[in-house]
Short mmCIF file of C-alpha atoms in Angstrom, two decimals:
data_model
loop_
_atom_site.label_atom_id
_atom_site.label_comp_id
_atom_site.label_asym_id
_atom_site.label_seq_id
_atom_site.Cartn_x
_atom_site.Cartn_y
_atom_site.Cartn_z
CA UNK A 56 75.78 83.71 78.12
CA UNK A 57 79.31 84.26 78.35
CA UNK A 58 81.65 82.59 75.57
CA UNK A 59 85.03 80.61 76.74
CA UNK A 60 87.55 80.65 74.39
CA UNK A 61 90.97 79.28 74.92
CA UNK A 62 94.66 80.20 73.18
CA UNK A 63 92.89 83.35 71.89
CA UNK A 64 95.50 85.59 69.61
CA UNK A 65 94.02 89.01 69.63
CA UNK A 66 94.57 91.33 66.55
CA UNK A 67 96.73 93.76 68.29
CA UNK A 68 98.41 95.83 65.67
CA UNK A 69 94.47 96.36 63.95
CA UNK A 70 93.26 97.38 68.04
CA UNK A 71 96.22 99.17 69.01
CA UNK A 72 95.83 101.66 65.77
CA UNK A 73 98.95 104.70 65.59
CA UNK A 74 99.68 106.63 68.79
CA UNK A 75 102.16 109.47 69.36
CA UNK A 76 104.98 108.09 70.47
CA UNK A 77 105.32 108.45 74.60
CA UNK A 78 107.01 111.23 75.73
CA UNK A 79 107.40 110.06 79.12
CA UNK A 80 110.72 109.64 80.67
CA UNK A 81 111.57 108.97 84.48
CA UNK A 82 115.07 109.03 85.44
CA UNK A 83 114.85 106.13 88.22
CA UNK A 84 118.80 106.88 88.53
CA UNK A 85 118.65 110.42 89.50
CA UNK A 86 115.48 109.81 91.84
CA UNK A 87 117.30 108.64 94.78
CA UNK A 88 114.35 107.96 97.01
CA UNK A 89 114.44 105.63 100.07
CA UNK A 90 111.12 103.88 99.18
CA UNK A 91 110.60 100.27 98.40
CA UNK A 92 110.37 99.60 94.82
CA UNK A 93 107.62 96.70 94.30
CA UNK A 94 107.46 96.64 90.88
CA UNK A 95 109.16 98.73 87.81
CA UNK A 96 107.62 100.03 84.52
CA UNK A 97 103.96 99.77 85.57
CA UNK A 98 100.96 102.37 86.28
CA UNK A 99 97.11 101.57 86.94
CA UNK A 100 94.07 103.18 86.68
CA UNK A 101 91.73 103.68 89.69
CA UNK A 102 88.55 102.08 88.67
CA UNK A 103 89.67 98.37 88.37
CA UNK A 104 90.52 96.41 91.76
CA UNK A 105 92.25 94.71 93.59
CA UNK A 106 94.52 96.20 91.67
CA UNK A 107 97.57 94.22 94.20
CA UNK A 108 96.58 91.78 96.92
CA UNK A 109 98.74 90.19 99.93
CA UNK A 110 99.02 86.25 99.90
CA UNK A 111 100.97 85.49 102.70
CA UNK A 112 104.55 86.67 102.47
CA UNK A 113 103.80 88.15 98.71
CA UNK A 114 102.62 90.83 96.92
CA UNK A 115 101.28 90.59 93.80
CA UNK A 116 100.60 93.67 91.51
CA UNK A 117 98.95 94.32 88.10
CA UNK A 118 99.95 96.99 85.90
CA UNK A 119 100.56 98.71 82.24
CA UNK A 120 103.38 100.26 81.38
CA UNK A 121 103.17 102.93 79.90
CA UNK A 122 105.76 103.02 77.28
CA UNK A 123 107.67 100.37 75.22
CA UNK A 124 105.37 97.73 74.06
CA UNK A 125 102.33 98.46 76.22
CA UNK A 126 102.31 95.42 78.37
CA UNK A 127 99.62 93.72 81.19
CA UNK A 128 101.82 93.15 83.75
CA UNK A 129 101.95 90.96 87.11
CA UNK A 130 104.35 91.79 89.31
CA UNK A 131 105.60 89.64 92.22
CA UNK A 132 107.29 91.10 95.00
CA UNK A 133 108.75 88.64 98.09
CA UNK A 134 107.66 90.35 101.63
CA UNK A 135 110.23 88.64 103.55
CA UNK A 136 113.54 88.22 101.64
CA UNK A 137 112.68 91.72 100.47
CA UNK A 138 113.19 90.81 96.93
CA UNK A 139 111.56 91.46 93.77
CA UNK A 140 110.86 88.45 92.53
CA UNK A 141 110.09 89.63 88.37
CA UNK A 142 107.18 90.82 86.59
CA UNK A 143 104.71 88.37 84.45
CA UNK A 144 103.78 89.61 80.84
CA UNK A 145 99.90 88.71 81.46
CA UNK A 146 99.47 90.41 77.78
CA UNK A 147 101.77 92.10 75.81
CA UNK A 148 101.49 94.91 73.47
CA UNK A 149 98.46 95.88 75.31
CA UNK A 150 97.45 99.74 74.27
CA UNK A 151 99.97 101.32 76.54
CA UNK A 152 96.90 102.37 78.18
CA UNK A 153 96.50 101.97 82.14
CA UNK A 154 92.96 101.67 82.06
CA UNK A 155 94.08 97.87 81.18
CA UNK A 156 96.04 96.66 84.43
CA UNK A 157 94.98 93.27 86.22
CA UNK A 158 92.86 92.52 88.72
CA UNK A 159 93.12 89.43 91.09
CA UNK A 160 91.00 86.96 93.24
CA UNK A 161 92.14 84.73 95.84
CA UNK A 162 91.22 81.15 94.82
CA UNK A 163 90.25 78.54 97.35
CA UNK A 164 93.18 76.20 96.39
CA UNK A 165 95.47 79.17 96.99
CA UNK A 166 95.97 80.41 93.20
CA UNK A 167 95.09 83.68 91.53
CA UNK A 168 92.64 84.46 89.29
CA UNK A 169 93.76 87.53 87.10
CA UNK A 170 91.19 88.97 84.93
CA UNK A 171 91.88 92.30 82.61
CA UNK A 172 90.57 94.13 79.62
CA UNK A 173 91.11 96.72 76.70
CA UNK A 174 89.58 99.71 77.46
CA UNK A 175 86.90 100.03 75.18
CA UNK A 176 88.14 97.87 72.36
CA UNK A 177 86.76 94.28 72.57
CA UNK A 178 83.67 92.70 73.76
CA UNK A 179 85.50 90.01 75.95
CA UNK A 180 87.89 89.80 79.20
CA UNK A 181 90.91 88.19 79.41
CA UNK A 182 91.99 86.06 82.32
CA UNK A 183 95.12 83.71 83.85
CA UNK A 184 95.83 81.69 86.59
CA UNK A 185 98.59 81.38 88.87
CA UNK A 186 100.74 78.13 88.58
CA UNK A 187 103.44 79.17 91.23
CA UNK A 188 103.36 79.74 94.56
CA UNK A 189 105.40 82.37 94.22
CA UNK A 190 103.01 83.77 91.77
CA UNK A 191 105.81 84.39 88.94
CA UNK A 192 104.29 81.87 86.81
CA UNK A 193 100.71 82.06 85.11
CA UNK A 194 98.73 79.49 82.94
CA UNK A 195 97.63 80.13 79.49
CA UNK A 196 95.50 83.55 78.71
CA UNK A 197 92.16 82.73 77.73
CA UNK A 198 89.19 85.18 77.67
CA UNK A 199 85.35 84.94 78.19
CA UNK A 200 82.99 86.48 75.27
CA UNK A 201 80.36 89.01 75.73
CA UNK A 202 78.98 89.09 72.72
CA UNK A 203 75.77 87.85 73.11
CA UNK A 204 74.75 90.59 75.98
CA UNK A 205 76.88 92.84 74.39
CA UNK A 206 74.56 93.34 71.34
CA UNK A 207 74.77 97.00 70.33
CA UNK A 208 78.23 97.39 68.38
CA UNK A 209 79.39 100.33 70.94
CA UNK A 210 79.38 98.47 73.83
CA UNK A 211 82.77 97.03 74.93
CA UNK A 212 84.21 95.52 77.85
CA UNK A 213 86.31 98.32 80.44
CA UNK A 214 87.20 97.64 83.82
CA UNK A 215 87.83 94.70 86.13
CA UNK A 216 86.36 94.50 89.69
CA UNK A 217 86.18 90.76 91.15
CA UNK A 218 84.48 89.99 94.76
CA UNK A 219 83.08 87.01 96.10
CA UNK A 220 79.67 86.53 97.59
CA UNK A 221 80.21 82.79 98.94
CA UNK A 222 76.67 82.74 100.48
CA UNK A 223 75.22 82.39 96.80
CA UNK A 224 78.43 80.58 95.48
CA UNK A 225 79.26 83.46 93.06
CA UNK A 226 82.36 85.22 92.06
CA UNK A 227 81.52 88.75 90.90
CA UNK A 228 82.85 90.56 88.28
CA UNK A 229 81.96 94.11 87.50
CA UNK A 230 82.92 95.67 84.45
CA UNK A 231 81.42 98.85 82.30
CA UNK A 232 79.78 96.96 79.35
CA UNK A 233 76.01 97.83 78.60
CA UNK A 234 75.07 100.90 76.86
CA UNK A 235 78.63 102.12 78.61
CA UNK A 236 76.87 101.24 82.39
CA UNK A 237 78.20 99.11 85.33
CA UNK A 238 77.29 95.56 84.37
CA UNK A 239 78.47 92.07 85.95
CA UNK A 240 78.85 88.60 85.04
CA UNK A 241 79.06 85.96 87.43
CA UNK A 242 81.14 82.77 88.04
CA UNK A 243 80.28 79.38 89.89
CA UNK A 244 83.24 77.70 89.36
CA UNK A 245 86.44 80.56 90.80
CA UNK A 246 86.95 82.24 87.75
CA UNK A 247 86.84 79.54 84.60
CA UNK A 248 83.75 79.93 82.91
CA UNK A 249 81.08 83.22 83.25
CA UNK A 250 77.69 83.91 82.57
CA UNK A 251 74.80 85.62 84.19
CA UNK A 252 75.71 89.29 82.51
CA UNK A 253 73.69 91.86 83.78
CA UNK A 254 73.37 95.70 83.38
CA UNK A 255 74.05 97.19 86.85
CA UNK A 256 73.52 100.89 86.78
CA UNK A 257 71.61 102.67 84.15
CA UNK A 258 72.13 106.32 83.33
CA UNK A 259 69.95 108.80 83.73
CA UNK A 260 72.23 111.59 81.61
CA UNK A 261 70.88 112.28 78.10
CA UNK A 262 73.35 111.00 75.70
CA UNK A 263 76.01 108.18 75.95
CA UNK A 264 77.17 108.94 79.23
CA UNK A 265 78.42 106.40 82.13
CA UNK A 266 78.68 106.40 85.60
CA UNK A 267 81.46 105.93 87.64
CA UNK A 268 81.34 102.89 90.31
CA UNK A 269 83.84 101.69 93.08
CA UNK A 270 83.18 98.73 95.01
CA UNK A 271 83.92 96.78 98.47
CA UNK A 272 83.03 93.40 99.09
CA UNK A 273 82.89 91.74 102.14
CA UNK A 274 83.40 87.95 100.78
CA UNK A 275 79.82 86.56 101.86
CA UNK A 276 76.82 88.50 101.07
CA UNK A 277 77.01 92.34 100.02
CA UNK A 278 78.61 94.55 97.75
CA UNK A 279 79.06 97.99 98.29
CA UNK A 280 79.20 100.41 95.57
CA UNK A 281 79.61 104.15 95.48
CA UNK A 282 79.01 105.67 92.27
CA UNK A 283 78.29 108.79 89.81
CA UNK A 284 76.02 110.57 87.11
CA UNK A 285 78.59 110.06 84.67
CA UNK A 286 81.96 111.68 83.43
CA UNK A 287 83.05 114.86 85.73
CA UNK A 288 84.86 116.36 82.65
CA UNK A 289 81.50 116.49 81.00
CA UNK A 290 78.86 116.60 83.60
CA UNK A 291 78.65 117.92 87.32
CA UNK A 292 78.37 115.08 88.98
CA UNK A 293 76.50 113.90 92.15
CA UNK A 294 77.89 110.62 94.26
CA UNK A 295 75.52 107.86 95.28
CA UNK A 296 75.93 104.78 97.16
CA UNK A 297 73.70 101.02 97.27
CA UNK A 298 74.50 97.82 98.73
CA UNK A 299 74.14 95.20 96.67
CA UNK A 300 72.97 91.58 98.55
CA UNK A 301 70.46 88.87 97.82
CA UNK A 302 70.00 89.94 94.42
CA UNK A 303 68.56 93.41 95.84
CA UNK A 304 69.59 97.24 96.53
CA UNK A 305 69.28 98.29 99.79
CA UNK A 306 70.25 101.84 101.69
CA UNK A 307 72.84 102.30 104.35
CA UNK A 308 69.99 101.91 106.82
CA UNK A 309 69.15 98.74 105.28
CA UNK A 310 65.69 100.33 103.42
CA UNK A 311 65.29 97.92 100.20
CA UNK A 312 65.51 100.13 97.24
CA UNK A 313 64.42 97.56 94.70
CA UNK A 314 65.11 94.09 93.16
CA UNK A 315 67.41 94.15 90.36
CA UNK A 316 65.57 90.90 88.67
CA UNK A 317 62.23 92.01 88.95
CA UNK A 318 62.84 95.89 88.47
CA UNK A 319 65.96 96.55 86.49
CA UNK A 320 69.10 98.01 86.78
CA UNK A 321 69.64 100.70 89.87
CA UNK A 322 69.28 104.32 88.75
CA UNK A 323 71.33 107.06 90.53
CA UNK A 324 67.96 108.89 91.50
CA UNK A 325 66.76 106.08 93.30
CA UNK A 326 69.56 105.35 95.26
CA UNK A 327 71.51 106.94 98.64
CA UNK A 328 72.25 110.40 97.36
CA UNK A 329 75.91 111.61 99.49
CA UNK A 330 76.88 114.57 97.73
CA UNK A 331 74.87 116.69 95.31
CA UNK A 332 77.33 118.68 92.14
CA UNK A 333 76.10 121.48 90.28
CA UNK A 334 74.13 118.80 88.00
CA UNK A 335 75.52 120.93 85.12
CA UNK A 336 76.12 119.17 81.88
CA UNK A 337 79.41 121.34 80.38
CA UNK A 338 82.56 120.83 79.88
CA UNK A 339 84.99 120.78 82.82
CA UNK A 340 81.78 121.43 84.78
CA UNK A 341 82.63 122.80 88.38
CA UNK A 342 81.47 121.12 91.32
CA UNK A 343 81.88 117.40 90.33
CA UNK A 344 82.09 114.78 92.17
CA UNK A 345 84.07 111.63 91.26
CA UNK A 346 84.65 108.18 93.08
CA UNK A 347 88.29 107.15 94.55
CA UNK A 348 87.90 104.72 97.45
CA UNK A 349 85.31 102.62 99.11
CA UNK A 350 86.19 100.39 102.43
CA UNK A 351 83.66 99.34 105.37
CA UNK A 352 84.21 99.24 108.78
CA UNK A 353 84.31 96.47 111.48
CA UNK A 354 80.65 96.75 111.57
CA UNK A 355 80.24 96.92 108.25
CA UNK A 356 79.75 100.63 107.84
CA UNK A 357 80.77 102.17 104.54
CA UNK A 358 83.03 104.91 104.05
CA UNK A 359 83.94 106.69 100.96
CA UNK A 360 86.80 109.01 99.75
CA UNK A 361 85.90 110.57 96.59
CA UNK A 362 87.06 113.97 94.80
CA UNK A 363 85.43 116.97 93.69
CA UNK A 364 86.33 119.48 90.93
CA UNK A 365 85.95 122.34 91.02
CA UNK A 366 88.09 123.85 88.65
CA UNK A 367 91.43 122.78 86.83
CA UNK A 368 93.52 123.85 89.23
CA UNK A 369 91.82 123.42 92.32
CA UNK A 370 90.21 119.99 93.63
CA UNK A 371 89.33 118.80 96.88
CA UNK A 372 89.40 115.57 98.83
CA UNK A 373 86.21 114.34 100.59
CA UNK A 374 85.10 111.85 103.01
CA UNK A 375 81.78 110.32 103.53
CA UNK A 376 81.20 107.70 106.72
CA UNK A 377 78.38 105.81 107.86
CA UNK A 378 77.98 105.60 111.69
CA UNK A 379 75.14 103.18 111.74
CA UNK A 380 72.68 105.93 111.73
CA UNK A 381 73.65 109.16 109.34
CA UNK A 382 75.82 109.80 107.15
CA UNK A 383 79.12 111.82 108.12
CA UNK A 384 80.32 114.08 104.69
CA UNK A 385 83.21 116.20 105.24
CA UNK A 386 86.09 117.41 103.02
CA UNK A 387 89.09 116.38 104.00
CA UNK A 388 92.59 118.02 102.24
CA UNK A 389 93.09 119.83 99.15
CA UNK A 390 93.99 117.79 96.20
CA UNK A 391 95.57 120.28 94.51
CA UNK A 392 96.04 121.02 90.47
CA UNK A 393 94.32 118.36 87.97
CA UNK A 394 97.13 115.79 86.14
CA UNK A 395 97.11 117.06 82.77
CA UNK A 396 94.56 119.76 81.16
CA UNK A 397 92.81 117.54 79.08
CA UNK A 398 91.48 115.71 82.54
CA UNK A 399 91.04 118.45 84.78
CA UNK A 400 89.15 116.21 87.30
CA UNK A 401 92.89 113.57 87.44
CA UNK A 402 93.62 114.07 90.41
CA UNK A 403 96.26 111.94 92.91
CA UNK A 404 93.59 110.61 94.47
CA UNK A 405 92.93 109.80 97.95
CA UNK A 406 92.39 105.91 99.74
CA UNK A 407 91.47 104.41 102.50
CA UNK A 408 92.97 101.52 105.14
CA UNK A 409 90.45 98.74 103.62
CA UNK A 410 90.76 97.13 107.94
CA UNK A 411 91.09 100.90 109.39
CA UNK A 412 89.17 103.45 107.59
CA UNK A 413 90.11 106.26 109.71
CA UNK A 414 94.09 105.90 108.39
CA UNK A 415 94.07 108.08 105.06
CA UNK A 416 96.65 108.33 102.36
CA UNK A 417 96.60 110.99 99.68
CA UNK A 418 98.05 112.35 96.75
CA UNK A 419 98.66 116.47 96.32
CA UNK A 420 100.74 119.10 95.24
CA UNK A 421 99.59 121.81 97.27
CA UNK A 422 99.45 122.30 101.22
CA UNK A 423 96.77 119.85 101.74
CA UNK A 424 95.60 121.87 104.96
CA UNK A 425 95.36 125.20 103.04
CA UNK A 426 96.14 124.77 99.57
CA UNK A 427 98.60 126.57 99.06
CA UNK A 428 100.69 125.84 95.88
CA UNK A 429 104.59 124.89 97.03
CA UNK A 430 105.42 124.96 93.08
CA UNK A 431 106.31 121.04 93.99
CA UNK A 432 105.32 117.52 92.18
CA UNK A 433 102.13 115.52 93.54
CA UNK A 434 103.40 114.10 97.09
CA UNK A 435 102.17 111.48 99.55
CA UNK A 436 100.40 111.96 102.36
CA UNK A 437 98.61 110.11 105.64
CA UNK A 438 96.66 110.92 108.71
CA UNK A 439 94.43 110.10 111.08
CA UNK A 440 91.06 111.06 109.94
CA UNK A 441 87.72 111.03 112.91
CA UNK A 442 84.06 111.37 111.92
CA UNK A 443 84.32 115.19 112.92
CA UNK A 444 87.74 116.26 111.35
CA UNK A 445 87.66 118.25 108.59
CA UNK A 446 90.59 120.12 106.56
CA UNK A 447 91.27 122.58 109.75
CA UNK A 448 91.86 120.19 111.78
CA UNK A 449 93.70 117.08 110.22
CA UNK A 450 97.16 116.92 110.69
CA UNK A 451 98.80 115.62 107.19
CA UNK A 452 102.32 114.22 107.69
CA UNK A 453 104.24 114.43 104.42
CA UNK A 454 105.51 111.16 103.35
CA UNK A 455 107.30 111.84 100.47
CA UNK A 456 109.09 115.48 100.19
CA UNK A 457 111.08 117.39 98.00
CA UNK A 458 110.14 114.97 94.83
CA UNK A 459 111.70 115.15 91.49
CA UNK A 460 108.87 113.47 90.02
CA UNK A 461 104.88 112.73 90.58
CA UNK A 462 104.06 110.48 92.93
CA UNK A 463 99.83 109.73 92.56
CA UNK A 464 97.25 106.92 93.01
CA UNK A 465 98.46 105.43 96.16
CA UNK A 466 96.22 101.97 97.50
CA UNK A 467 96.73 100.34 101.21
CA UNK A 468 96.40 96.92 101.72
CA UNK A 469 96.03 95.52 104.85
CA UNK A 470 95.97 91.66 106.02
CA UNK A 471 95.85 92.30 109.91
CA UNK A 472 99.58 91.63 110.49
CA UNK A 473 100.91 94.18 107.96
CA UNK A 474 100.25 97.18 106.22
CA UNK A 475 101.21 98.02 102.39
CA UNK A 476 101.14 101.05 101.39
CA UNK A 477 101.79 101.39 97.92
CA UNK A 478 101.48 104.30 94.54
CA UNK A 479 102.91 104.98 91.13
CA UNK A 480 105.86 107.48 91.01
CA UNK A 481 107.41 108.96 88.02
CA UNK A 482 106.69 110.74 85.12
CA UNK A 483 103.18 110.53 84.35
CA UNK A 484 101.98 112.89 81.16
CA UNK A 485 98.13 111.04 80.38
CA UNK A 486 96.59 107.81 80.81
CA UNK A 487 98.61 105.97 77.69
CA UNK A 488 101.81 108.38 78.35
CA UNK A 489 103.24 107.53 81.34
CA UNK A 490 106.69 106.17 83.09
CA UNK A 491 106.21 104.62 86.42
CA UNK A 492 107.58 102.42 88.97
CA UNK A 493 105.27 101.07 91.89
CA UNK A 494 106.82 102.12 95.10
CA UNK A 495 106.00 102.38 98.96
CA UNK A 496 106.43 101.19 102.24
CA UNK A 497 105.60 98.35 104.76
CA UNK A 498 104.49 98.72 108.15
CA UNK A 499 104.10 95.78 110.52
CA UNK A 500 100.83 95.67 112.62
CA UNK A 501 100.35 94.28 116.50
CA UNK A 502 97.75 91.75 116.83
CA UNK A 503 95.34 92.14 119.91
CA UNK A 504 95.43 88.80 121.63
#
């Protein structure tokens, strides 16, 4: 059972331990782009979400920056004046690490939950709650102990990922916590108190290894998730998907895989295999896939964007689409080189319109039809994306151009009157070096009467 504990103070300087000082350092005066900046001095990770959510006329964002102090941040950006309203110190000196940003739930009564964690470090979560409508102020941080599932001393809380399943009166949240696996813990009252923890996923790669989940939820019953083997950078990865609902797995098709109560934890060879890697267990192993987006349809179809490596300086973007009956796998644009070589499989990932999966926005620095190398930074791209396109025929329409500086990890969010498109640009040199502002651009949507 999961432990409240209220007014915690943390031991930051012991966690934090000596880094190398950042050597990131964006210029925000010489980058005279004609973007919307949503929030300054704040970079996420892909694997925690919803990273930023739309509540009414605001948007509300969770970061880390990436130099300075290392902060949690929530940032709160007015829609309609067109204002930045200020950014909330959820947690300061916070690891400089942007595996740590936020992520939110929409309470009933109107508030937000905010729940975030220190990669790797602790065996709890921290959470807030909004106390403003504007969402600038937050209540007191306390955080909810794992300690009792958590019993073997490596395993530690990473990764937020909240969604609702109001036909069992349960807020989800999935986080990587046993034996380094996709686990949850589940809240009946919106956030305050957890229990229920539960290992998700279990790994079927010899070792410590862990795979990689993204999720969708559609508020009521079922939980998508798309997921991996483990770690591209150390094993050649396959991607699998499972829906999640009643307490069961189930296939696209709607085929039960298997109870998790009564059988365990789902493991990647019994579940929806989409793409199959080179199953190779090296080092920067080629042919990897990786998870970056996961949406459903009006009918409820999935559809995933996910990357594959297949060397350092050449990954691709992929698409995978249920039509009700198969699946539809197709790659999609060049992604271009890897972020830094220590990660070759960083890329600037690709995402997908949550309402309209067929409107894609990625990140590149090559030709994303051909792959040809311009010699340019990562740029932003969208498109129109059918069941039958593939790179050939997609027609990419550059967003940003000409950049001085990386722009990568973009997310849409879409509340069926607008559209937010949003990423981090900057200077980004590894996931706790980085210097990055949240920019992008609105785009208002006709409602069918």
């Amino acid at each position: 059972m999961s432990i409240l504990v209220i007014g915690s103070v943390s031991a930051v300087s012991t966690l934090a331990g000596k880094k190398a000082d950042p050597i990131a350092n964006y210029d925000r005066t010489a980058d005279r782009h004609a973007f919307t900046v949503f929030m300054e001095n704040g970079g996420w990770c892909w694997f925690q979400d919803p990273r930023a959510v739309l509540q009414g006329d605001y948007l509300v964002i969770g970061g880390v920056s990436g130099n300075g102090s290392g902060a949690a941040l929530i940032g709160s950006y007015d829609l309609k004046s067109k204002k930045v309203l200020g950014s909330f110190v959820a947690k300061d000196r916070f690891n400089r690490d942007d595996h740590n940003s936020p992520a939110f739930y929409a309470r009933p009564d109107g508030s937000l939950l905010a729940v975030y964690a220190r990669h790797g470090w602790e065996k709890f979560h921290y959470f807030r709650i909004s106390t403003s409508p504007d969402f600038t102020q937050w209540g007191p941080e306390q955080r909810i102990q794992h300690a009792d599932f958590l019993t073997d001393k490596k395993d530690k809380v990473t990764y937020m990922n909240l969604y609702n399943m109001s036909a069992e009166g349960k807020l989800y949240n999935f986080y990587r916590g046993m034996e380094y696996n996709p686990t949850f813990c589940t809240s009946t009252d919106q956030g305050l108190s957890w229990s229920e923890d539960t290992h998700f996923i279990q790994s079927e790669v010899d070792g410590r290894n862990r795979p990689y989940a993204r999720y969708a939820g559609n508020g009521k019953d079922t939980v998508y998730v798309s997921f991996t083997d483990g770690h591209p950078h150390v094993f050649g990865n396959n991607l699998y998907y499972a829906e999640f609902r009643g307490g069961s797995f189930y296939r696209a098709d709607g085929t039960l895989i298997k109870s998790l109560k009564t059988d365990g934890p789902l493991r990647p060879s019994e579940a929806e295999l989409i793409y199959h890697g080179s199953n190779v267990k090296v080092k920067q192993s080629t042919n990897a896939a990786w998870t970056s987006s996961m949406v459903f349809d009006a009918e409820g179809y999935p559809h995933i964007g996910y990357t594959v490596h297949l060397s350092a300086s050449d990954l691709r973007y992929r698409i995978a689409s249920w039509d009700g009956t198969q699946w539809h796998d197709r790659e999609v644009a060049f992604g271009g080189k890897c972020l830094y070589r220590s990660q070759t499989s960083y890329t600037g990932l690709i995402t997908l319109d949550p309402k309209d999966p067929s409107y894609v926005v990625i990140s590149t620095d090559v030709d994303p039809n051909s792959g040809v190398d311009r010699g340019g930074k990562h740029e932003i791209y969208r498109a129109g994306v059918a069941l039958a396109d593939n790179t050939q025929t997609i027609e990419w329409e550059a967003v940003t151009k000409n950049s001085p500086v990386r722009n990568i990890r973009p997310i849409i969010l879409n509340d069926g009157t607008r559209r937010v498109v949003l990423w981090n640009r900057g200077d980004y040199q590894s996931y706790t070096d980085y210097d990055l502002d949240t920019v992008g651009y609105e785009e208002k949507l006709s409602i069918e009467r």
